[in-house]
PDB file of C-alpha atoms in Angstrom:
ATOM      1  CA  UNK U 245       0.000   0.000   0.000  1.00  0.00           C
ATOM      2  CA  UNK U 246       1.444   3.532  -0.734  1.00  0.00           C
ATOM      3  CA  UNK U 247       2.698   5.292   2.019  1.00  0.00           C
ATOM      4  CA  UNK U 248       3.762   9.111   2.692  1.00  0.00           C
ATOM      5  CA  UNK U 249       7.409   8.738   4.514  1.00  0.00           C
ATOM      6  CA  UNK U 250       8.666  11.797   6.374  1.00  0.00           C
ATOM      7  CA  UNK U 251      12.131  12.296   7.298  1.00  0.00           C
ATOM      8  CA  UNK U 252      13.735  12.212   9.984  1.00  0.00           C
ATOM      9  CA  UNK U 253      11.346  10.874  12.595  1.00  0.00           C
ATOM     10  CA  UNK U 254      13.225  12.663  15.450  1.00  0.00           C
ATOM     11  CA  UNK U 255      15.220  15.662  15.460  1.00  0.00           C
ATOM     12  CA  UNK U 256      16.143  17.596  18.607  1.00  0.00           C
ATOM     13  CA  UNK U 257      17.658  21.367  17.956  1.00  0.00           C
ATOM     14  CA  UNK U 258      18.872  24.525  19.632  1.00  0.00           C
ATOM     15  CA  UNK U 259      16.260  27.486  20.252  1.00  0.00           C
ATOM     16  CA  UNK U 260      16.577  29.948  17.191  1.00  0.00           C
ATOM     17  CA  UNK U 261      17.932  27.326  14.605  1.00  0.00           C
ATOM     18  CA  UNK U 262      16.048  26.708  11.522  1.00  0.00           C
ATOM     19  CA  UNK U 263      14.704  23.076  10.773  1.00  0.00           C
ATOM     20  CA  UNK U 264      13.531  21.781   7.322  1.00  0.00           C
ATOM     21  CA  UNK U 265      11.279  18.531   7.696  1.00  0.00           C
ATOM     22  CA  UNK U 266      10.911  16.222   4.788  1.00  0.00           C
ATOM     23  CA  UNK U 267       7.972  14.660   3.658  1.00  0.00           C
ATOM     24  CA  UNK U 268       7.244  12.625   0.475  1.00  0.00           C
ATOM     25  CA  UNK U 269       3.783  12.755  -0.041  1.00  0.00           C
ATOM     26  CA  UNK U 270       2.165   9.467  -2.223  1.00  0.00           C
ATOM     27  CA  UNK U 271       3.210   9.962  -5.908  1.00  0.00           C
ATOM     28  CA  UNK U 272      -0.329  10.726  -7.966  1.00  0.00           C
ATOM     29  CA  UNK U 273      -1.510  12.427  -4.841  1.00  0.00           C
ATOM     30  CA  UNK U 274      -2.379  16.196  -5.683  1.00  0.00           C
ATOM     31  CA  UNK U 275      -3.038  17.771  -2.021  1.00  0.00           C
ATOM     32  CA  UNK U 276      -0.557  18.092   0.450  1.00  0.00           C
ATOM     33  CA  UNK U 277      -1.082  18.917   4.165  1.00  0.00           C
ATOM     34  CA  UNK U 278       1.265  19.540   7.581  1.00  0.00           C
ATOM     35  CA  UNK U 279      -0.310  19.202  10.247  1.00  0.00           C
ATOM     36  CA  UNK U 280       0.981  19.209  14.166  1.00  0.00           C
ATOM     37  CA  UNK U 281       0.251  17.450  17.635  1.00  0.00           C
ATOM     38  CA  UNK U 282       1.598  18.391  20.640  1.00  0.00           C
ATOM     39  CA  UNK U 283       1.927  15.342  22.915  1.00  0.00           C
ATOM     40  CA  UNK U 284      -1.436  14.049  24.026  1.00  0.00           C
ATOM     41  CA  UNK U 285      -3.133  17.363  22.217  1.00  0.00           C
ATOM     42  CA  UNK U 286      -4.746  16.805  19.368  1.00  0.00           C
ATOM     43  CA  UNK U 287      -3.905  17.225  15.470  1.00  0.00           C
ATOM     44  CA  UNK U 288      -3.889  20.915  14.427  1.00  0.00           C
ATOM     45  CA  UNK U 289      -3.634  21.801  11.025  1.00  0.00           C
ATOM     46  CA  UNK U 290      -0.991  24.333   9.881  1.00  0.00           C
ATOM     47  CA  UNK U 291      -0.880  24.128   5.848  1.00  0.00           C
ATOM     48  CA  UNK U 292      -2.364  23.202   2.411  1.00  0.00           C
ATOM     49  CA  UNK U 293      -0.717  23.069  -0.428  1.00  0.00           C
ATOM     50  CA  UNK U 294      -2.130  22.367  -4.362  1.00  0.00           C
ATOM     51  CA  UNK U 295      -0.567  23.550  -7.293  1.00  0.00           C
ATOM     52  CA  UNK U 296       2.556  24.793  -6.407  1.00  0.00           C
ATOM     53  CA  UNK U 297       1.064  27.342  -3.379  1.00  0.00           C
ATOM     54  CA  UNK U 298      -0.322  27.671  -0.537  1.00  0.00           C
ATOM     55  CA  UNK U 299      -4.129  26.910  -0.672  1.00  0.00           C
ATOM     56  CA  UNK U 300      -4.933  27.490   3.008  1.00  0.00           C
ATOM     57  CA  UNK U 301      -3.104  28.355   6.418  1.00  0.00           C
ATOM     58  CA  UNK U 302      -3.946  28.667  10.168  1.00  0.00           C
ATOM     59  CA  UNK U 303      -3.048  31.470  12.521  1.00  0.00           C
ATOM     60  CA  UNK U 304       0.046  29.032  13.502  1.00  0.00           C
ATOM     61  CA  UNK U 305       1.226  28.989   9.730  1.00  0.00           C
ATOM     62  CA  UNK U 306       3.062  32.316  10.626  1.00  0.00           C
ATOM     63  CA  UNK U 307       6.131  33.906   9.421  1.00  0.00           C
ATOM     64  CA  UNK U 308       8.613  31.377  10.886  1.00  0.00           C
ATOM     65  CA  UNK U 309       6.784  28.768   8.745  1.00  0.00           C
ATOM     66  CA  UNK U 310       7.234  28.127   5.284  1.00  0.00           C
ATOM     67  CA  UNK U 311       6.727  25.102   2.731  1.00  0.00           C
ATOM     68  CA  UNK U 312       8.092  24.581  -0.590  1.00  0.00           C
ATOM     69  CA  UNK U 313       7.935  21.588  -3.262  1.00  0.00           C
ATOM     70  CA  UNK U 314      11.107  21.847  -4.492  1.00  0.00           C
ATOM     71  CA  UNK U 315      11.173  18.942  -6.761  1.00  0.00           C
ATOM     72  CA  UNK U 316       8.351  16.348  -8.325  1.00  0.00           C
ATOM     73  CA  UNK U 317       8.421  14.347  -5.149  1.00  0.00           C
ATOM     74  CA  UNK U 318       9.449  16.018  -2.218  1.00  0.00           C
ATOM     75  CA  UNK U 319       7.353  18.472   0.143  1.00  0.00           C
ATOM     76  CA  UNK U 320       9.244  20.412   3.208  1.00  0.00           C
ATOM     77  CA  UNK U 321       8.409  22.758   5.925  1.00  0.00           C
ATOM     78  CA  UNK U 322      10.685  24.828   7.321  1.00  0.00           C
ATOM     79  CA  UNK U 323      10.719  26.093  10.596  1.00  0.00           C
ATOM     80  CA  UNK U 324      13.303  29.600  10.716  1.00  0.00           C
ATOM     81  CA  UNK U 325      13.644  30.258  14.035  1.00  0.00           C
ATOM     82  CA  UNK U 326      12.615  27.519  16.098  1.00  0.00           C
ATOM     83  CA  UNK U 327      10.929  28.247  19.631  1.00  0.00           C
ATOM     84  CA  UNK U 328      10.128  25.792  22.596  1.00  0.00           C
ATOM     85  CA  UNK U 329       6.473  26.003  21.777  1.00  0.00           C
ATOM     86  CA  UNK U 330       7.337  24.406  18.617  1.00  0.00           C
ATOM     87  CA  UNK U 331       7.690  21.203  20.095  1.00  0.00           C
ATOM     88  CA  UNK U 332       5.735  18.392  18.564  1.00  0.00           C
ATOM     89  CA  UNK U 333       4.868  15.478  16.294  1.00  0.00           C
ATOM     90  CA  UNK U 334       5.052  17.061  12.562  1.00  0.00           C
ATOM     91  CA  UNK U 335       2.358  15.117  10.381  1.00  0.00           C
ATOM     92  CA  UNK U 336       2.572  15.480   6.565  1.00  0.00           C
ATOM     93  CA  UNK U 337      -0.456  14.427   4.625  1.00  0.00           C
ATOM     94  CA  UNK U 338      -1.501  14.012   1.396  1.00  0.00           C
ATOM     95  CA  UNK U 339      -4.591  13.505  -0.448  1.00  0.00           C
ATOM     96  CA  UNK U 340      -5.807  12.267  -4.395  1.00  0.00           C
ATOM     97  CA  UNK U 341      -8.253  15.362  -4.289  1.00  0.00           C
ATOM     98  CA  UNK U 342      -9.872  17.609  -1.933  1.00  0.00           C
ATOM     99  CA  UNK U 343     -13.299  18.162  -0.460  1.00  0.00           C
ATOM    100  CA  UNK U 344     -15.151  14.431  -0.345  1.00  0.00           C
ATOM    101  CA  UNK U 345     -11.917  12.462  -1.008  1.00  0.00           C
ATOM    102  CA  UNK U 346     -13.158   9.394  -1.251  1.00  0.00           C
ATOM    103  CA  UNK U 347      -9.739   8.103   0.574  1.00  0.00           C
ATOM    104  CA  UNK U 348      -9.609  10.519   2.809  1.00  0.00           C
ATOM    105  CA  UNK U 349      -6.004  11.753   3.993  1.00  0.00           C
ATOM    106  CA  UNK U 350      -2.620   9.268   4.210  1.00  0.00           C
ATOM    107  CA  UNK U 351      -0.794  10.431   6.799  1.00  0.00           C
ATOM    108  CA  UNK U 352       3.078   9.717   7.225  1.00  0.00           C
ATOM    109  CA  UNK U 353       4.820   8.394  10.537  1.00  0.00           C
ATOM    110  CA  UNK U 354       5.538  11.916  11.863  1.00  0.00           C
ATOM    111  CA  UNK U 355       8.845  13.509  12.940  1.00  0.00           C
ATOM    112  CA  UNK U 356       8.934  14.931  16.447  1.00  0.00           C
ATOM    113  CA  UNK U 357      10.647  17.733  16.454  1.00  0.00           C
ATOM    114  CA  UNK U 358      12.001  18.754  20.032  1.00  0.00           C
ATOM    115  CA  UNK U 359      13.369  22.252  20.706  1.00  0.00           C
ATOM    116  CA  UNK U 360      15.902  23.062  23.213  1.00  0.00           C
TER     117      UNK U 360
ATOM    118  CA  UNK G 273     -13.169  29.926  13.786  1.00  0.00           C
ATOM    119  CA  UNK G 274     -14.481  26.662  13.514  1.00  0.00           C
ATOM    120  CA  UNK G 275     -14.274  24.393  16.450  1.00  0.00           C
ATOM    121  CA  UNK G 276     -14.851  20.371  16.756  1.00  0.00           C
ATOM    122  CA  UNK G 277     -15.204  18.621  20.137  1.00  0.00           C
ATOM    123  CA  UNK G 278     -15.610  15.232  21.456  1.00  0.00           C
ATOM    124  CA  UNK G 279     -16.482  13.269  24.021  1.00  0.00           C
ATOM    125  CA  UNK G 280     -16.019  11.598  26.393  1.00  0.00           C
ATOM    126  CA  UNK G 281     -11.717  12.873  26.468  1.00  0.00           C
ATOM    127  CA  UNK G 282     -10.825   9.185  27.928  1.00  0.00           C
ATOM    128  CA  UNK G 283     -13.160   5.816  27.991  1.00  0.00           C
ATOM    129  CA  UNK G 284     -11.756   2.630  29.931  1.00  0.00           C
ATOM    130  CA  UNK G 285     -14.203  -0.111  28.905  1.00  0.00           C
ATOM    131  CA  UNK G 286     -14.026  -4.540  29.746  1.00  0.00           C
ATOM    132  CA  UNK G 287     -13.764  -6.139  26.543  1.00  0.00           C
ATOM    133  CA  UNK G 288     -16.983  -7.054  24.874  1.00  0.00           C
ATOM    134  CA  UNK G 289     -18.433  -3.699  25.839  1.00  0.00           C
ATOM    135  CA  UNK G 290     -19.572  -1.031  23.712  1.00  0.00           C
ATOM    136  CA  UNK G 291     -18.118   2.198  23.145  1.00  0.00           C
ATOM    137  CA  UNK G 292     -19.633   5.688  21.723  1.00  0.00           C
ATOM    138  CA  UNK G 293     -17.369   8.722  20.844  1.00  0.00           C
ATOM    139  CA  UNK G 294     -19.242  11.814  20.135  1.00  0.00           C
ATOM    140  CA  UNK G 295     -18.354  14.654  18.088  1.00  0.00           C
ATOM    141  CA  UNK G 296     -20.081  18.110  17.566  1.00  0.00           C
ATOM    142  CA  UNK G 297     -19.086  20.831  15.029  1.00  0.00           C
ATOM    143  CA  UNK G 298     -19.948  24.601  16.313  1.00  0.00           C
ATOM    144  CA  UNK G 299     -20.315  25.243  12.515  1.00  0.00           C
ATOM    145  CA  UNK G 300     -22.018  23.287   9.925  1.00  0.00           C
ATOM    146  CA  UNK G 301     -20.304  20.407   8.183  1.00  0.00           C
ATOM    147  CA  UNK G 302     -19.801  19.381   4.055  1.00  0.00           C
ATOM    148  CA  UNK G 303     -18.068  16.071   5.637  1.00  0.00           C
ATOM    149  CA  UNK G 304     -16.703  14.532   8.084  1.00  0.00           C
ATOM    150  CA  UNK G 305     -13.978  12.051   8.163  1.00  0.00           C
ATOM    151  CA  UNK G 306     -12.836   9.575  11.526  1.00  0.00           C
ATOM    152  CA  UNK G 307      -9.352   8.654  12.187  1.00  0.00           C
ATOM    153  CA  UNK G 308      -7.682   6.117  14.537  1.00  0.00           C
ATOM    154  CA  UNK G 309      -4.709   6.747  15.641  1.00  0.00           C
ATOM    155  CA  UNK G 310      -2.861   4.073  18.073  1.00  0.00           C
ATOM    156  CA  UNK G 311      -0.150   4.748  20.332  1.00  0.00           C
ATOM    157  CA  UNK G 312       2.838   5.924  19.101  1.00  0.00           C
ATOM    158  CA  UNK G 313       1.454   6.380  15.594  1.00  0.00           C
ATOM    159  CA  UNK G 314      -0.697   8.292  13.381  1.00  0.00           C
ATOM    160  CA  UNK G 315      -3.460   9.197  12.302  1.00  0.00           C
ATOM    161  CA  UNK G 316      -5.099   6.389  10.147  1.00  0.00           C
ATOM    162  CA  UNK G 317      -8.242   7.483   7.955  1.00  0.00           C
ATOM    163  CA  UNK G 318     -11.231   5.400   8.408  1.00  0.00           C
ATOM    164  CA  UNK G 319     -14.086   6.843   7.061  1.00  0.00           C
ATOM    165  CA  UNK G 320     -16.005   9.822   5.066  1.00  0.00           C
ATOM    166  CA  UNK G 321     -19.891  11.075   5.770  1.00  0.00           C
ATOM    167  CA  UNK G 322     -20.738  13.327   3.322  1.00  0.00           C
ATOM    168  CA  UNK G 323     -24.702  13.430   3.317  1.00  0.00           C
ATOM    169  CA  UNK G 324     -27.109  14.376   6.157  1.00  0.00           C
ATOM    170  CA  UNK G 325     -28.239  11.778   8.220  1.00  0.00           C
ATOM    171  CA  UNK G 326     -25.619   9.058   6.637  1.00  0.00           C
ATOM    172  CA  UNK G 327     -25.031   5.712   8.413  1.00  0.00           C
ATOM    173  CA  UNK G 328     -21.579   3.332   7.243  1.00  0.00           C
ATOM    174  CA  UNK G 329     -20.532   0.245   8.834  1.00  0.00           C
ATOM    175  CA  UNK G 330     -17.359  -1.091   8.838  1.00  0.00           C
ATOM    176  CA  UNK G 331     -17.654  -4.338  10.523  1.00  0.00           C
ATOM    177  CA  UNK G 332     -18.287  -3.590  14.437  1.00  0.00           C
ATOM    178  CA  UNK G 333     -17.825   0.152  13.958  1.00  0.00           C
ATOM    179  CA  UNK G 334     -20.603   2.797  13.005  1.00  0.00           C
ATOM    180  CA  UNK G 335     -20.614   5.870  12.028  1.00  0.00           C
ATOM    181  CA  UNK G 336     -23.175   8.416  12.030  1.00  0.00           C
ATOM    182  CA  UNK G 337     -23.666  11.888  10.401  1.00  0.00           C
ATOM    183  CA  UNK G 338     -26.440  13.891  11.714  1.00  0.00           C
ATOM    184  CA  UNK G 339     -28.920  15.253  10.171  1.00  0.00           C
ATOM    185  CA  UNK G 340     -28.220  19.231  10.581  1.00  0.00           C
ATOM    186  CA  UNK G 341     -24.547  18.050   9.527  1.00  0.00           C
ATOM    187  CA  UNK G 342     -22.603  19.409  12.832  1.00  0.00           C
ATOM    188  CA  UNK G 343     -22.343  16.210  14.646  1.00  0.00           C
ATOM    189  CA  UNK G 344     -21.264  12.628  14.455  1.00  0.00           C
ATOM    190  CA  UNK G 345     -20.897   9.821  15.980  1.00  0.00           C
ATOM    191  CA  UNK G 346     -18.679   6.520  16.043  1.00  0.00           C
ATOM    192  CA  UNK G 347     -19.972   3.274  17.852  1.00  0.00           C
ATOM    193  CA  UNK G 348     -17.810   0.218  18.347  1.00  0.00           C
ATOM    194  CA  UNK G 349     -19.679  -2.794  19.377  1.00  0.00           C
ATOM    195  CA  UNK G 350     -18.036  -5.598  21.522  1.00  0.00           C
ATOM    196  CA  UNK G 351     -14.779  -4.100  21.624  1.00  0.00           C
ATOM    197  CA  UNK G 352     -11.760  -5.670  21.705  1.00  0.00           C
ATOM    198  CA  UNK G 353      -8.169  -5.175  22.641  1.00  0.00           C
ATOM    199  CA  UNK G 354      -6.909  -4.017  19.049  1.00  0.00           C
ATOM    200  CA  UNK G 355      -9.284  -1.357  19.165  1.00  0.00           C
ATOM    201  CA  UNK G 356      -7.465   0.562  21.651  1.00  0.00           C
ATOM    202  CA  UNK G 357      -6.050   3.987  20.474  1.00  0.00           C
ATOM    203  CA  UNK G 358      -7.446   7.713  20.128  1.00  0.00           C
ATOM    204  CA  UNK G 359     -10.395   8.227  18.056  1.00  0.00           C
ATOM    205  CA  UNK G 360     -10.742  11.722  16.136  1.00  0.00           C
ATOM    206  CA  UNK G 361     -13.316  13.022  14.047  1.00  0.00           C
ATOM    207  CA  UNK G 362     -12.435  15.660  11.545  1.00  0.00           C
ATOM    208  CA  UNK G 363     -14.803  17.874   9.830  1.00  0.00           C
ATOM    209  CA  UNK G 364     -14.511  20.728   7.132  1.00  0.00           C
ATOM    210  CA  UNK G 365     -16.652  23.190   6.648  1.00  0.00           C
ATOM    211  CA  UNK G 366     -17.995  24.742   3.690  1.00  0.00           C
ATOM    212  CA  UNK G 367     -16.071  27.224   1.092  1.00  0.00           C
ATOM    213  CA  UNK G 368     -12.334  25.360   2.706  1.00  0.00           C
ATOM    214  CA  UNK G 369     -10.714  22.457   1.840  1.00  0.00           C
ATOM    215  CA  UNK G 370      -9.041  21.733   5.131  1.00  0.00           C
ATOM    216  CA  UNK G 371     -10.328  19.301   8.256  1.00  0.00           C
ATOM    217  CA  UNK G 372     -10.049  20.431  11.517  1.00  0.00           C
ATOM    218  CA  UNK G 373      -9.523  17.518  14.184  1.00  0.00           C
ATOM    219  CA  UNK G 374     -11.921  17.057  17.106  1.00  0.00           C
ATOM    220  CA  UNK G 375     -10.111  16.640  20.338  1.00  0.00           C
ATOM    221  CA  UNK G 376     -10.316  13.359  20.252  1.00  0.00           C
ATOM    222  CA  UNK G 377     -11.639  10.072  22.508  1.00  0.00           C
ATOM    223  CA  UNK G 378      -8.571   7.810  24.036  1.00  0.00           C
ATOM    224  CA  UNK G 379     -10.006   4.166  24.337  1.00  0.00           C
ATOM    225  CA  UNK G 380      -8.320   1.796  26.361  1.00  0.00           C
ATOM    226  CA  UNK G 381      -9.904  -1.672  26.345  1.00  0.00           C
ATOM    227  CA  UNK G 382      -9.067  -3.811  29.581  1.00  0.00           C
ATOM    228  CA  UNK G 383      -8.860  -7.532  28.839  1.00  0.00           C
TER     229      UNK G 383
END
C-alpha cells in the first residue's frame, strides 16, 4: 500500500535554529497537508498546499513557517527560528483530491521535532 | 473559527463492551472524516460522511452523520483489545478544503 514517509522521525535542535522537515507525499496524490500534535493534544492543522502554493493556512502557519515543493516528489516545511512552543509530532499528509476524497487523507509516521 | 469537540476525552471499557465517541461541530459540516490513531502512531483514515443523516458500517464500527450536519458519531460494538487507540473526528466546513480535528476520545480496552 502507498505510504507518505517523512524524514527524519526525530530531530532535537537549539532554540533559534532553523529546521527543514521532509515529507514525500504518495506519488499521484495532488493535495498536500502539515499538520501538528503536541503530545497528548490533538492534530492541528498548519498548511495546504495544491498547485505549487499555498491553498490554506492557520493562525500558527506564521512567518517562521514556510513550505516549498522543491522537486516532483518532495514536500518540506521549514521552521526559521525555532521556539520551545514548537515542540511536537510534525504530520505530513496528502490527499488524491480535496473536499469528499473518497480516501480521505494518508498520513506519514511523523517527525517529532524537540526544541531546546 | 471553527471548532470540533468530542467526548467523552478518555473511555476505559471490559472487553466485549460497547463504546460511543461523540463529536459536535460549532459550525455546519460538508463532511466529516474519523481517524484512529494508536499509540505511538498516526493518524489512520477510516471513514467519510458526506450526506445528512448518513449511516456506514465497517464491521463492528458505526458511524453516524447527523442530520443538521454538525455532529457525528462513532460506535464500536463488543470491543476488543486491538481497538485501543485515540479516536478523532475531523470535519470541514464549507467554502475550505481543510479538516479540523476534534479533540479526540482515548479508548483503552481492559482484557
Amino acid at each position: 500500500e502507498p505510504e507518505v514517509t517523512q524524514t527524519p522521525s526525530h530531530q532535537v535542535t537549539q532554540m533559534g535554529q532553523e529546521v527543514i522537515l521532509r515529507c514525500v507525499p504518495i506519488s499521484n496524490h495532488l493535495y498536500f497537508y502539515w499538520y501538528r500534535q503536541i503530545l497528548g493534544q490533538k492534530v492541528e492543522f498548519l498548511v495546504s498546499f495544491y498547485n505549487n502554493e499555498i491553498s490554506e493556512k492557520s493562525e500558527i502557519f506564521d512567518d517562521q513557517f514556510s513550505v516549498e515543493r522543491p522537486d516532483g516528489s518532495n514536500f518540506t516545511l521549514k521552521i526559521r527560528s525555532t521556539k520551545l512552543e514548537d515542540s511536537a509530532m510534525y504530520f505530513c499528509a496528502s490527499s488524491a483530491q480535496t473536499g469528499p476524497a473518497p480516501g480521505g487523507y494518508t498520513f506519514g509516521s511523523g517527525t517529532r521535532l524537540t526544541v531546546v | 473559527g471553527q471548532q470540533v469537540m468530542q467526548i467523552p476525552q478518555y473511555q476505559h471499557v471490559q472487553e466485549g463492551e460497547d463504546f460511543t465517541t461523540y463529536c459536535n461541530s460549532s459550525t455546519t459540516l460538508s463532511n466529516i472524516q474519523w481517524y484512529k490513531q494508536r499509540p505511538g502512531g498516526h493518524p489512520v483514515f477510516l471513514i467519510q460522511l458526506v450526506k445528512s443523516g448518513e449511516v456506514k458500517k465497517q464491521k463492528r464500527l458505526t458511524f453516524q452523520f447527523g442530520e443538521a450536519k454538525k455532529n457525528s458519531s462513532l460506535h464500536i460494538t463488543a470491543t476488543q483489545t486491538t481497538d485501543v487507540g485515540t479516536y478523532f473526528c475531523a470535519g470541514r466546513g464549507s467554502g475550505t478544503y481543510k479538516y479540523i480535528f476534534g479533540t479526540g476520545t482515548r479508548l483503552k480496552v481492559l482484557a
